[in-house]
Amino acid sequence: MLNKNALKTLLIVVPLVTLAACKSGPTDAELEAEANSQAEAAAQQVAEAEAAADAEAKRVDVAKADALQKAKDMFENEKATLVAQNVVYFDFDQASVKSDFHAVLDMHAAFLVKNPGQSIVVEGHCDNRGTPEYNIALGERRAQSVETYLMNAGVSSAQVSVVSYGEEKPAVQGGSEYAFAQNRRGIVVYQ
Amino acid sequence: MATWILKFSSKQVTIMAAAVLLFFNFQLNAATNEIIITGGIESARPIGVVPFKYLGNTSLPENLSEVVASDLQRSGKFSPLKLSLMPQFPTTDTEINYAAWAQKGIDMVLVGSVESTGLNQYLVTFELVDVLRAQATGGQAKTLENGKLVMTRDHVIEKRTKTINGGDFRQYAHIISDIVYEKLTGQRGAFLTRIAYIKVLDRDTNPKPYRLVIADYDNVNPTTLLSSPEPLMSPTWSPDGNTLAYVSFENKRSQIYLQDIYTTSRTRLTDFPGINGAPNFSPDGKKLAMVLSKDGNPEIYIMDLQTRNLTRITRNRAIDTEPSWTPDGKSLIFTSERGGKPQIYQVNLATNRKSRLTFEGEMNLGGAITPDNSQLVIVNRTRGDYHIAKQDLKNGDMLVLTNTYLDESPSISPNGSMIIYSVLEYGKPALAWVSLDGRFSFKEPVADGEVKSPSWSPFLL
């Protein structure tokens, strides 16, 4: 019986002694943890550096995008300005560009020269006097004279094409002088 | 010139001849288009077109005699007597009181009947009677035949009996009109023909406002062959009447298409850079004259429809357009600015020799030659006004035929008697007609849209 009790005591004490003995230096586990935390710190440093680099790159990208957006806005604004004044009018049975419209066509030309990727279609239209077939021919001649004006101002022929609608797409209905004048026109259509 | 409104519609018929309705069963929703006669009724020959008597209980699909009267009216050669002025309503020659009609100044009377003979089957009989001849012979002329004196009824100019289907009433009415017209004028009637034209609906509210339409010659039974968001132009008939050539901008540029009017199947014929326009079939139907600007400016070409090979006809820095074949197919006439302003020229296709045909007026455009090769029909501009005119090909005399506004796109009926063209009416393009002698003209009331570029078909039977 006694032996049994002594054994019980021993079983309890020995582990305690062993535990106390351990306090004297770092265990393997402690060392490993230490190493891990150092690696973590290093990794964090790298990550921070990377994040900083990313942030910097992003800042540059944003600046670039801003610049691009600004350029795009400018392009769109300029284009919108031009689209708002894209009609030139012709005299009866005439196809030559009147000097009144040189300034506006010069603006279109400058924009097209600056933006060689931009293409346009020049539409030629007529009033409804004369026959539809003759007016198709006259409308083409009008569109071509606008095309020639733009090309003389430096626009590439690759950017410009022409189509004549003759008297088929009037801007104003009817047979009045006002309608006739509004319908004899060339339109610069941005694609 | 006097302006008359003549309408062969149910309402007026009802008012004018209510009594007649007691004896005759009218089809009251017959489709005949109202026309506004703008000149020339005084030169037309009076004729009595008596309502055909109907023997049957079902309602008739169409009122034959009403369509015949409308046809004769539209030809400009005849002025059908109003129902309210008719002295009687006979059904056969034997019932005609010749003196009563003669007294009204009527020398020709058309009478007839329609009998229901079965399901959707009708027996139609009609007689064209020369009232004055009948008066002179008392209805019984004596002639020598094989040495014998026999009695004839030669005052009956034509008598026919035919069984028709309910769906063929309108067509048969046009056949009766053709017979009457040819018997009394010596010229073939063109009542069994069609027209093609472009209709443009409100472009702000219709996604596909441009329509290619074909209809009977009197613009009844219009059928839309094609609807498009982009312009359609220049419909023109093949000589067999089966195919239309026209220009479509559906791909944002002009292209020439061929379309079978029965199957509605279509083929894109040309897609050259620039203008693809003004198609016109040769009289044998094997070639198509057209305008192409692929070489810089509008030039006349001829395409062989089988090989699709192109032959260039003009070579000129000026505008050349509107080719149209002479009836013999050996020449083209066309519009050219080579002399400064647009005028009509002719090119001999064998020699390629070109000659100028028109000299009068500031401009002459859109020329076409009548089937008998005697007249050039043109759009003439004089003092700023555009009118349809004709020029005698032998002596060069020009006569302005119309007094409407901004006339264009004349197209001649296959018998050469009438011209259909486009006018500006209350600011909108509409259809108008004028006889080749310029005496008779009429137009349609303003429709729900613009109607332009009419083209008259060839004879279809």
mmCIF file with all atom_site columns, N, CA and C in Angstrom, chain B residues 137-194:
data_model
loop_
_atom_site.group_PDB
_atom_site.id
_atom_site.type_symbol
_atom_site.label_atom_id
_atom_site.label_alt_id
_atom_site.label_comp_id
_atom_site.label_asym_id
_atom_site.label_entity_id
_atom_site.label_seq_id
_atom_site.pdbx_PDB_ins_code
_atom_site.Cartn_x
_atom_site.Cartn_y
_atom_site.Cartn_z
_atom_site.occupancy
_atom_site.B_iso_or_equiv
_atom_site.pdbx_formal_charge
_atom_site.auth_seq_id
_atom_site.auth_comp_id
_atom_site.auth_asym_id
_atom_site.auth_atom_id
_atom_site.pdbx_PDB_model_num
ATOM 1   N N  . THR B 1 137 ? -79.776 52.636 -137.757 1.00 0.00 ? 137 THR B N  1
ATOM 2   C CA . THR B 1 137 ? -80.228 51.365 -138.335 1.00 0.00 ? 137 THR B CA 1
ATOM 3   C C  . THR B 1 137 ? -81.491 50.859 -137.662 1.00 0.00 ? 137 THR B C  1
ATOM 4   N N  . GLY B 1 138 ? -81.915 51.540 -136.634 1.00 0.00 ? 138 GLY B N  1
ATOM 5   C CA . GLY B 1 138 ? -83.061 51.047 -135.882 1.00 0.00 ? 138 GLY B CA 1
ATOM 6   C C  . GLY B 1 138 ? -82.703 49.765 -135.142 1.00 0.00 ? 138 GLY B C  1
ATOM 7   N N  . GLY B 1 139 ? -81.434 49.555 -134.927 1.00 0.00 ? 139 GLY B N  1
ATOM 8   C CA . GLY B 1 139 ? -80.981 48.367 -134.206 1.00 0.00 ? 139 GLY B CA 1
ATOM 9   C C  . GLY B 1 139 ? -80.860 47.149 -135.120 1.00 0.00 ? 139 GLY B C  1
ATOM 10  N N  . GLN B 1 140 ? -81.197 47.289 -136.376 1.00 0.00 ? 140 GLN B N  1
ATOM 11  C CA . GLN B 1 140 ? -81.127 46.163 -137.314 1.00 0.00 ? 140 GLN B CA 1
ATOM 12  C C  . GLN B 1 140 ? -80.546 46.655 -138.632 1.00 0.00 ? 140 GLN B C  1
ATOM 13  N N  . ALA B 1 141 ? -79.289 46.437 -138.877 1.00 0.00 ? 141 ALA B N  1
ATOM 14  C CA . ALA B 1 141 ? -78.688 46.850 -140.145 1.00 0.00 ? 141 ALA B CA 1
ATOM 15  C C  . ALA B 1 141 ? -78.814 45.713 -141.147 1.00 0.00 ? 141 ALA B C  1
ATOM 16  N N  . LYS B 1 142 ? -78.983 46.084 -142.409 1.00 0.00 ? 142 LYS B N  1
ATOM 17  C CA . LYS B 1 142 ? -79.050 45.063 -143.453 1.00 0.00 ? 142 LYS B CA 1
ATOM 18  C C  . LYS B 1 142 ? -77.727 45.064 -144.196 1.00 0.00 ? 142 LYS B C  1
ATOM 19  N N  . THR B 1 143 ? -77.104 43.894 -144.291 1.00 0.00 ? 143 THR B N  1
ATOM 20  C CA . THR B 1 143 ? -75.863 43.804 -145.062 1.00 0.00 ? 143 THR B CA 1
ATOM 21  C C  . THR B 1 143 ? -75.946 42.588 -145.983 1.00 0.00 ? 143 THR B C  1
ATOM 22  N N  . LEU B 1 144 ? -75.166 42.654 -147.021 1.00 0.00 ? 144 LEU B N  1
ATOM 23  C CA . LEU B 1 144 ? -75.109 41.539 -147.963 1.00 0.00 ? 144 LEU B CA 1
ATOM 24  C C  . LEU B 1 144 ? -74.079 40.530 -147.477 1.00 0.00 ? 144 LEU B C  1
ATOM 25  N N  . GLU B 1 145 ? -74.497 39.279 -147.368 1.00 0.00 ? 145 GLU B N  1
ATOM 26  C CA . GLU B 1 145 ? -73.564 38.236 -146.958 1.00 0.00 ? 145 GLU B CA 1
ATOM 27  C C  . GLU B 1 145 ? -73.776 37.053 -147.884 1.00 0.00 ? 145 GLU B C  1
ATOM 28  N N  . ASN B 1 146 ? -72.747 36.677 -148.653 1.00 0.00 ? 146 ASN B N  1
ATOM 29  C CA . ASN B 1 146 ? -72.852 35.609 -149.650 1.00 0.00 ? 146 ASN B CA 1
ATOM 30  C C  . ASN B 1 146 ? -74.020 35.847 -150.610 1.00 0.00 ? 146 ASN B C  1
ATOM 31  N N  . GLY B 1 147 ? -74.177 37.110 -150.993 1.00 0.00 ? 147 GLY B N  1
ATOM 32  C CA . GLY B 1 147 ? -75.224 37.444 -151.946 1.00 0.00 ? 147 GLY B CA 1
ATOM 33  C C  . GLY B 1 147 ? -76.614 37.523 -151.345 1.00 0.00 ? 147 GLY B C  1
ATOM 34  N N  . LYS B 1 148 ? -76.683 37.291 -150.005 1.00 0.00 ? 148 LYS B N  1
ATOM 35  C CA . LYS B 1 148 ? -77.994 37.346 -149.359 1.00 0.00 ? 148 LYS B CA 1
ATOM 36  C C  . LYS B 1 148 ? -78.058 38.564 -148.458 1.00 0.00 ? 148 LYS B C  1
ATOM 37  N N  . LEU B 1 149 ? -79.218 39.126 -148.357 1.00 0.00 ? 149 LEU B N  1
ATOM 38  C CA . LEU B 1 149 ? -79.408 40.244 -147.464 1.00 0.00 ? 149 LEU B CA 1
ATOM 39  C C  . LEU B 1 149 ? -79.694 39.685 -146.066 1.00 0.00 ? 149 LEU B C  1
ATOM 40  N N  . VAL B 1 150 ? -78.788 40.019 -145.093 1.00 0.00 ? 150 VAL B N  1
ATOM 41  C CA . VAL B 1 150 ? -79.029 39.522 -143.732 1.00 0.00 ? 150 VAL B CA 1
ATOM 42  C C  . VAL B 1 150 ? -79.106 40.686 -142.760 1.00 0.00 ? 150 VAL B C  1
ATOM 43  N N  . MET B 1 151 ? -79.773 40.441 -141.647 1.00 0.00 ? 151 MET B N  1
ATOM 44  C CA . MET B 1 151 ? -79.888 41.464 -140.625 1.00 0.00 ? 151 MET B CA 1
ATOM 45  C C  . MET B 1 151 ? -78.706 41.318 -139.652 1.00 0.00 ? 151 MET B C  1
ATOM 46  N N  . THR B 1 152 ? -78.066 42.409 -139.348 1.00 0.00 ? 152 THR B N  1
ATOM 47  C CA . THR B 1 152 ? -76.981 42.363 -138.359 1.00 0.00 ? 152 THR B CA 1
ATOM 48  C C  . THR B 1 152 ? -77.229 43.414 -137.295 1.00 0.00 ? 152 THR B C  1
ATOM 49  N N  . ARG B 1 153 ? -76.536 43.251 -136.222 1.00 0.00 ? 153 ARG B N  1
ATOM 50  C CA . ARG B 1 153 ? -76.610 44.248 -135.150 1.00 0.00 ? 153 ARG B CA 1
ATOM 51  C C  . ARG B 1 153 ? -75.218 44.858 -135.004 1.00 0.00 ? 153 ARG B C  1
ATOM 52  N N  . ASP B 1 154 ? -74.786 45.537 -136.068 1.00 0.00 ? 154 ASP B N  1
ATOM 53  C CA . ASP B 1 154 ? -73.412 46.046 -136.070 1.00 0.00 ? 154 ASP B CA 1
ATOM 54  C C  . ASP B 1 154 ? -73.215 47.252 -135.161 1.00 0.00 ? 154 ASP B C  1
ATOM 55  N N  . HIS B 1 155 ? -74.290 47.710 -134.522 1.00 0.00 ? 155 HIS B N  1
ATOM 56  C CA . HIS B 1 155 ? -74.131 48.804 -133.559 1.00 0.00 ? 155 HIS B CA 1
ATOM 57  C C  . HIS B 1 155 ? -73.569 48.299 -132.225 1.00 0.00 ? 155 HIS B C  1
ATOM 58  N N  . VAL B 1 156 ? -73.617 46.950 -132.053 1.00 0.00 ? 156 VAL B N  1
ATOM 59  C CA . VAL B 1 156 ? -72.968 46.377 -130.862 1.00 0.00 ? 156 VAL B CA 1
ATOM 60  C C  . VAL B 1 156 ? -71.498 46.165 -131.207 1.00 0.00 ? 156 VAL B C  1
ATOM 61  N N  . ILE B 1 157 ? -70.678 47.050 -130.695 1.00 0.00 ? 157 ILE B N  1
ATOM 62  C CA . ILE B 1 157 ? -69.266 47.050 -131.075 1.00 0.00 ? 157 ILE B CA 1
ATOM 63  C C  . ILE B 1 157 ? -68.521 45.868 -130.467 1.00 0.00 ? 157 ILE B C  1
ATOM 64  N N  . GLU B 1 158 ? -68.926 45.487 -129.288 1.00 0.00 ? 158 GLU B N  1
ATOM 65  C CA . GLU B 1 158 ? -68.266 44.360 -128.616 1.00 0.00 ? 158 GLU B CA 1
ATOM 66  C C  . GLU B 1 158 ? -69.254 43.730 -127.658 1.00 0.00 ? 158 GLU B C  1
ATOM 67  N N  . LYS B 1 159 ? -69.278 42.408 -127.639 1.00 0.00 ? 159 LYS B N  1
ATOM 68  C CA . LYS B 1 159 ? -70.081 41.711 -126.638 1.00 0.00 ? 159 LYS B CA 1
ATOM 69  C C  . LYS B 1 159 ? -69.291 40.507 -126.137 1.00 0.00 ? 159 LYS B C  1
ATOM 70  N N  . ARG B 1 160 ? -69.125 40.410 -124.835 1.00 0.00 ? 160 ARG B N  1
ATOM 71  C CA . ARG B 1 160 ? -68.363 39.275 -124.298 1.00 0.00 ? 160 ARG B CA 1
ATOM 72  C C  . ARG B 1 160 ? -69.029 38.719 -123.054 1.00 0.00 ? 160 ARG B C  1
ATOM 73  N N  . THR B 1 161 ? -68.799 37.435 -122.856 1.00 0.00 ? 161 THR B N  1
ATOM 74  C CA . THR B 1 161 ? -69.305 36.759 -121.669 1.00 0.00 ? 161 THR B CA 1
ATOM 75  C C  . THR B 1 161 ? -68.162 35.931 -121.098 1.00 0.00 ? 161 THR B C  1
ATOM 76  N N  . LYS B 1 162 ? -67.963 36.029 -119.798 1.00 0.00 ? 162 LYS B N  1
ATOM 77  C CA . LYS B 1 162 ? -66.851 35.284 -119.202 1.00 0.00 ? 162 LYS B CA 1
ATOM 78  C C  . LYS B 1 162 ? -67.160 34.964 -117.747 1.00 0.00 ? 162 LYS B C  1
ATOM 79  N N  . THR B 1 163 ? -66.729 33.780 -117.322 1.00 0.00 ? 163 THR B N  1
ATOM 80  C CA . THR B 1 163 ? -66.876 33.409 -115.911 1.00 0.00 ? 163 THR B CA 1
ATOM 81  C C  . THR B 1 163 ? -65.579 33.770 -115.187 1.00 0.00 ? 163 THR B C  1
ATOM 82  N N  . ILE B 1 164 ? -65.720 34.518 -114.094 1.00 0.00 ? 164 ILE B N  1
ATOM 83  C CA . ILE B 1 164 ? -64.517 34.936 -113.349 1.00 0.00 ? 164 ILE B CA 1
ATOM 84  C C  . ILE B 1 164 ? -64.662 34.576 -111.871 1.00 0.00 ? 164 ILE B C  1
ATOM 85  N N  . ASN B 1 165 ? -63.518 34.535 -111.188 1.00 0.00 ? 165 ASN B N  1
ATOM 86  C CA . ASN B 1 165 ? -63.503 34.297 -109.738 1.00 0.00 ? 165 ASN B CA 1
ATOM 87  C C  . ASN B 1 165 ? -63.723 35.612 -109.004 1.00 0.00 ? 165 ASN B C  1
ATOM 88  N N  . GLY B 1 166 ? -64.173 35.513 -107.775 1.00 0.00 ? 166 GLY B N  1
ATOM 89  C CA . GLY B 1 166 ? -64.403 36.702 -106.967 1.00 0.00 ? 166 GLY B CA 1
ATOM 90  C C  . GLY B 1 166 ? -63.160 37.548 -106.819 1.00 0.00 ? 166 GLY B C  1
ATOM 91  N N  . GLY B 1 167 ? -61.996 36.921 -106.793 1.00 0.00 ? 167 GLY B N  1
ATOM 92  C CA . GLY B 1 167 ? -60.753 37.664 -106.610 1.00 0.00 ? 167 GLY B CA 1
ATOM 93  C C  . GLY B 1 167 ? -60.284 38.376 -107.862 1.00 0.00 ? 167 GLY B C  1
ATOM 94  N N  . ASP B 1 168 ? -60.919 38.098 -108.992 1.00 0.00 ? 168 ASP B N  1
ATOM 95  C CA . ASP B 1 168 ? -60.437 38.664 -110.261 1.00 0.00 ? 168 ASP B CA 1
ATOM 96  C C  . ASP B 1 168 ? -61.284 39.834 -110.757 1.00 0.00 ? 168 ASP B C  1
ATOM 97  N N  . PHE B 1 169 ? -62.199 40.307 -109.936 1.00 0.00 ? 169 PHE B N  1
ATOM 98  C CA . PHE B 1 169 ? -63.107 41.364 -110.391 1.00 0.00 ? 169 PHE B CA 1
ATOM 99  C C  . PHE B 1 169 ? -62.371 42.599 -110.875 1.00 0.00 ? 169 PHE B C  1
ATOM 100 N N  . ARG B 1 170 ? -61.444 43.048 -110.072 1.00 0.00 ? 170 ARG B N  1
ATOM 101 C CA . ARG B 1 170 ? -60.759 44.288 -110.399 1.00 0.00 ? 170 ARG B CA 1
ATOM 102 C C  . ARG B 1 170 ? -59.942 44.133 -111.691 1.00 0.00 ? 170 ARG B C  1
ATOM 103 N N  . GLN B 1 171 ? -59.264 42.998 -111.784 1.00 0.00 ? 171 GLN B N  1
ATOM 104 C CA . GLN B 1 171 ? -58.475 42.741 -112.990 1.00 0.00 ? 171 GLN B CA 1
ATOM 105 C C  . GLN B 1 171 ? -59.393 42.666 -114.214 1.00 0.00 ? 171 GLN B C  1
ATOM 106 N N  . TYR B 1 172 ? -60.549 41.997 -114.063 1.00 0.00 ? 172 TYR B N  1
ATOM 107 C CA . TYR B 1 172 ? -61.441 41.874 -115.213 1.00 0.00 ? 172 TYR B CA 1
ATOM 108 C C  . TYR B 1 172 ? -62.038 43.231 -115.589 1.00 0.00 ? 172 TYR B C  1
ATOM 109 N N  . ALA B 1 173 ? -62.290 44.069 -114.593 1.00 0.00 ? 173 ALA B N  1
ATOM 110 C CA . ALA B 1 173 ? -62.779 45.425 -114.892 1.00 0.00 ? 173 ALA B CA 1
ATOM 111 C C  . ALA B 1 173 ? -61.747 46.164 -115.749 1.00 0.00 ? 173 ALA B C  1
ATOM 112 N N  . HIS B 1 174 ? -60.462 46.006 -115.407 1.00 0.00 ? 174 HIS B N  1
ATOM 113 C CA . HIS B 1 174 ? -59.406 46.663 -116.198 1.00 0.00 ? 174 HIS B CA 1
ATOM 114 C C  . HIS B 1 174 ? -59.357 46.091 -117.615 1.00 0.00 ? 174 HIS B C  1
ATOM 115 N N  . ILE B 1 175 ? -59.658 44.775 -117.737 1.00 0.00 ? 175 ILE B N  1
ATOM 116 C CA . ILE B 1 175 ? -59.677 44.161 -119.077 1.00 0.00 ? 175 ILE B CA 1
ATOM 117 C C  . ILE B 1 175 ? -60.821 44.768 -119.898 1.00 0.00 ? 175 ILE B C  1
ATOM 118 N N  . ILE B 1 176 ? -62.006 44.922 -119.265 1.00 0.00 ? 176 ILE B N  1
ATOM 119 C CA . ILE B 1 176 ? -63.131 45.559 -119.968 1.00 0.00 ? 176 ILE B CA 1
ATOM 120 C C  . ILE B 1 176 ? -62.723 46.972 -120.415 1.00 0.00 ? 176 ILE B C  1
ATOM 121 N N  . SER B 1 177 ? -62.066 47.707 -119.497 1.00 0.00 ? 177 SER B N  1
ATOM 122 C CA . SER B 1 177 ? -61.619 49.070 -119.839 1.00 0.00 ? 177 SER B CA 1
ATOM 123 C C  . SER B 1 177 ? -60.655 49.055 -121.020 1.00 0.00 ? 177 SER B C  1
ATOM 124 N N  . ASP B 1 178 ? -59.729 48.081 -121.004 1.00 0.00 ? 178 ASP B N  1
ATOM 125 C CA . ASP B 1 178 ? -58.772 47.963 -122.112 1.00 0.00 ? 178 ASP B CA 1
ATOM 126 C C  . ASP B 1 178 ? -59.510 47.732 -123.434 1.00 0.00 ? 178 ASP B C  1
ATOM 127 N N  . ILE B 1 179 ? -60.543 46.863 -123.395 1.00 0.00 ? 179 ILE B N  1
ATOM 128 C CA . ILE B 1 179 ? -61.300 46.554 -124.616 1.00 0.00 ? 179 ILE B CA 1
ATOM 129 C C  . ILE B 1 179 ? -62.037 47.809 -125.114 1.00 0.00 ? 179 ILE B C  1
ATOM 130 N N  . VAL B 1 180 ? -62.747 48.480 -124.201 1.00 0.00 ? 180 VAL B N  1
ATOM 131 C CA . VAL B 1 180 ? -63.499 49.683 -124.579 1.00 0.00 ? 180 VAL B CA 1
ATOM 132 C C  . VAL B 1 180 ? -62.542 50.739 -125.143 1.00 0.00 ? 180 VAL B C  1
ATOM 133 N N  . TYR B 1 181 ? -61.434 50.928 -124.432 1.00 0.00 ? 181 TYR B N  1
ATOM 134 C CA . TYR B 1 181 ? -60.464 51.961 -124.826 1.00 0.00 ? 181 TYR B CA 1
ATOM 135 C C  . TYR B 1 181 ? -59.893 51.675 -126.211 1.00 0.00 ? 181 TYR B C  1
ATOM 136 N N  . GLU B 1 182 ? -59.523 50.426 -126.439 1.00 0.00 ? 182 GLU B N  1
ATOM 137 C CA . GLU B 1 182 ? -58.915 50.087 -127.733 1.00 0.00 ? 182 GLU B CA 1
ATOM 138 C C  . GLU B 1 182 ? -59.935 50.162 -128.871 1.00 0.00 ? 182 GLU B C  1
ATOM 139 N N  . LYS B 1 183 ? -61.182 49.696 -128.594 1.00 0.00 ? 183 LYS B N  1
ATOM 140 C CA . LYS B 1 183 ? -62.221 49.764 -129.626 1.00 0.00 ? 183 LYS B CA 1
ATOM 141 C C  . LYS B 1 183 ? -62.493 51.214 -130.041 1.00 0.00 ? 183 LYS B C  1
ATOM 142 N N  . LEU B 1 184 ? -62.461 52.124 -129.071 1.00 0.00 ? 184 LEU B N  1
ATOM 143 C CA . LEU B 1 184 ? -62.891 53.497 -129.352 1.00 0.00 ? 184 LEU B CA 1
ATOM 144 C C  . LEU B 1 184 ? -61.745 54.452 -129.681 1.00 0.00 ? 184 LEU B C  1
ATOM 145 N N  . THR B 1 185 ? -60.518 54.087 -129.352 1.00 0.00 ? 185 THR B N  1
ATOM 146 C CA . THR B 1 185 ? -59.400 55.000 -129.660 1.00 0.00 ? 185 THR B CA 1
ATOM 147 C C  . THR B 1 185 ? -58.421 54.404 -130.666 1.00 0.00 ? 185 THR B C  1
ATOM 148 N N  . GLY B 1 186 ? -58.479 53.085 -130.854 1.00 0.00 ? 186 GLY B N  1
ATOM 149 C CA . GLY B 1 186 ? -57.513 52.449 -131.750 1.00 0.00 ? 186 GLY B CA 1
ATOM 150 C C  . GLY B 1 186 ? -56.164 52.211 -131.090 1.00 0.00 ? 186 GLY B C  1
ATOM 151 N N  . GLN B 1 187 ? -56.049 52.653 -129.827 1.00 0.00 ? 187 GLN B N  1
ATOM 152 C CA . GLN B 1 187 ? -54.781 52.500 -129.115 1.00 0.00 ? 187 GLN B CA 1
ATOM 153 C C  . GLN B 1 187 ? -54.957 51.476 -128.003 1.00 0.00 ? 187 GLN B C  1
ATOM 154 N N  . ARG B 1 188 ? -53.913 50.706 -127.743 1.00 0.00 ? 188 ARG B N  1
ATOM 155 C CA . ARG B 1 188 ? -53.979 49.705 -126.671 1.00 0.00 ? 188 ARG B CA 1
ATOM 156 C C  . ARG B 1 188 ? -54.155 50.383 -125.312 1.00 0.00 ? 188 ARG B C  1
ATOM 157 N N  . GLY B 1 189 ? -55.027 49.859 -124.483 1.00 0.00 ? 189 GLY B N  1
ATOM 158 C CA . GLY B 1 189 ? -55.234 50.412 -123.148 1.00 0.00 ? 189 GLY B CA 1
ATOM 159 C C  . GLY B 1 189 ? -54.119 49.996 -122.204 1.00 0.00 ? 189 GLY B C  1
ATOM 160 N N  . ALA B 1 190 ? -53.903 50.791 -121.171 1.00 0.00 ? 190 ALA B N  1
ATOM 161 C CA . ALA B 1 190 ? -52.833 50.488 -120.207 1.00 0.00 ? 190 ALA B CA 1
ATOM 162 C C  . ALA B 1 190 ? -53.408 50.397 -118.795 1.00 0.00 ? 190 ALA B C  1
ATOM 163 N N  . PHE B 1 191 ? -54.620 49.827 -118.711 1.00 0.00 ? 191 PHE B N  1
ATOM 164 C CA . PHE B 1 191 ? -55.278 49.770 -117.402 1.00 0.00 ? 191 PHE B CA 1
ATOM 165 C C  . PHE B 1 191 ? -54.824 48.577 -116.565 1.00 0.00 ? 191 PHE B C  1
ATOM 166 N N  . LEU B 1 192 ? -54.231 47.595 -117.240 1.00 0.00 ? 192 LEU B N  1
ATOM 167 C CA . LEU B 1 192 ? -53.727 46.431 -116.501 1.00 0.00 ? 192 LEU B CA 1
ATOM 168 C C  . LEU B 1 192 ? -52.234 46.584 -116.256 1.00 0.00 ? 192 LEU B C  1
ATOM 169 N N  . THR B 1 193 ? -51.824 47.748 -115.828 1.00 0.00 ? 193 THR B N  1
ATOM 170 C CA . THR B 1 193 ? -50.408 47.989 -115.557 1.00 0.00 ? 193 THR B CA 1
ATOM 171 C C  . THR B 1 193 ? -50.253 48.363 -114.091 1.00 0.00 ? 193 THR B C  1
ATOM 172 N N  . ARG B 1 194 ? -49.011 48.550 -113.685 1.00 0.00 ? 194 ARG B N  1
ATOM 173 C CA . ARG B 1 194 ? -48.739 48.900 -112.297 1.00 0.00 ? 194 ARG B CA 1
ATOM 174 C C  . ARG B 1 194 ? -47.822 50.110 -112.231 1.00 0.00 ? 194 ARG B C  1
#
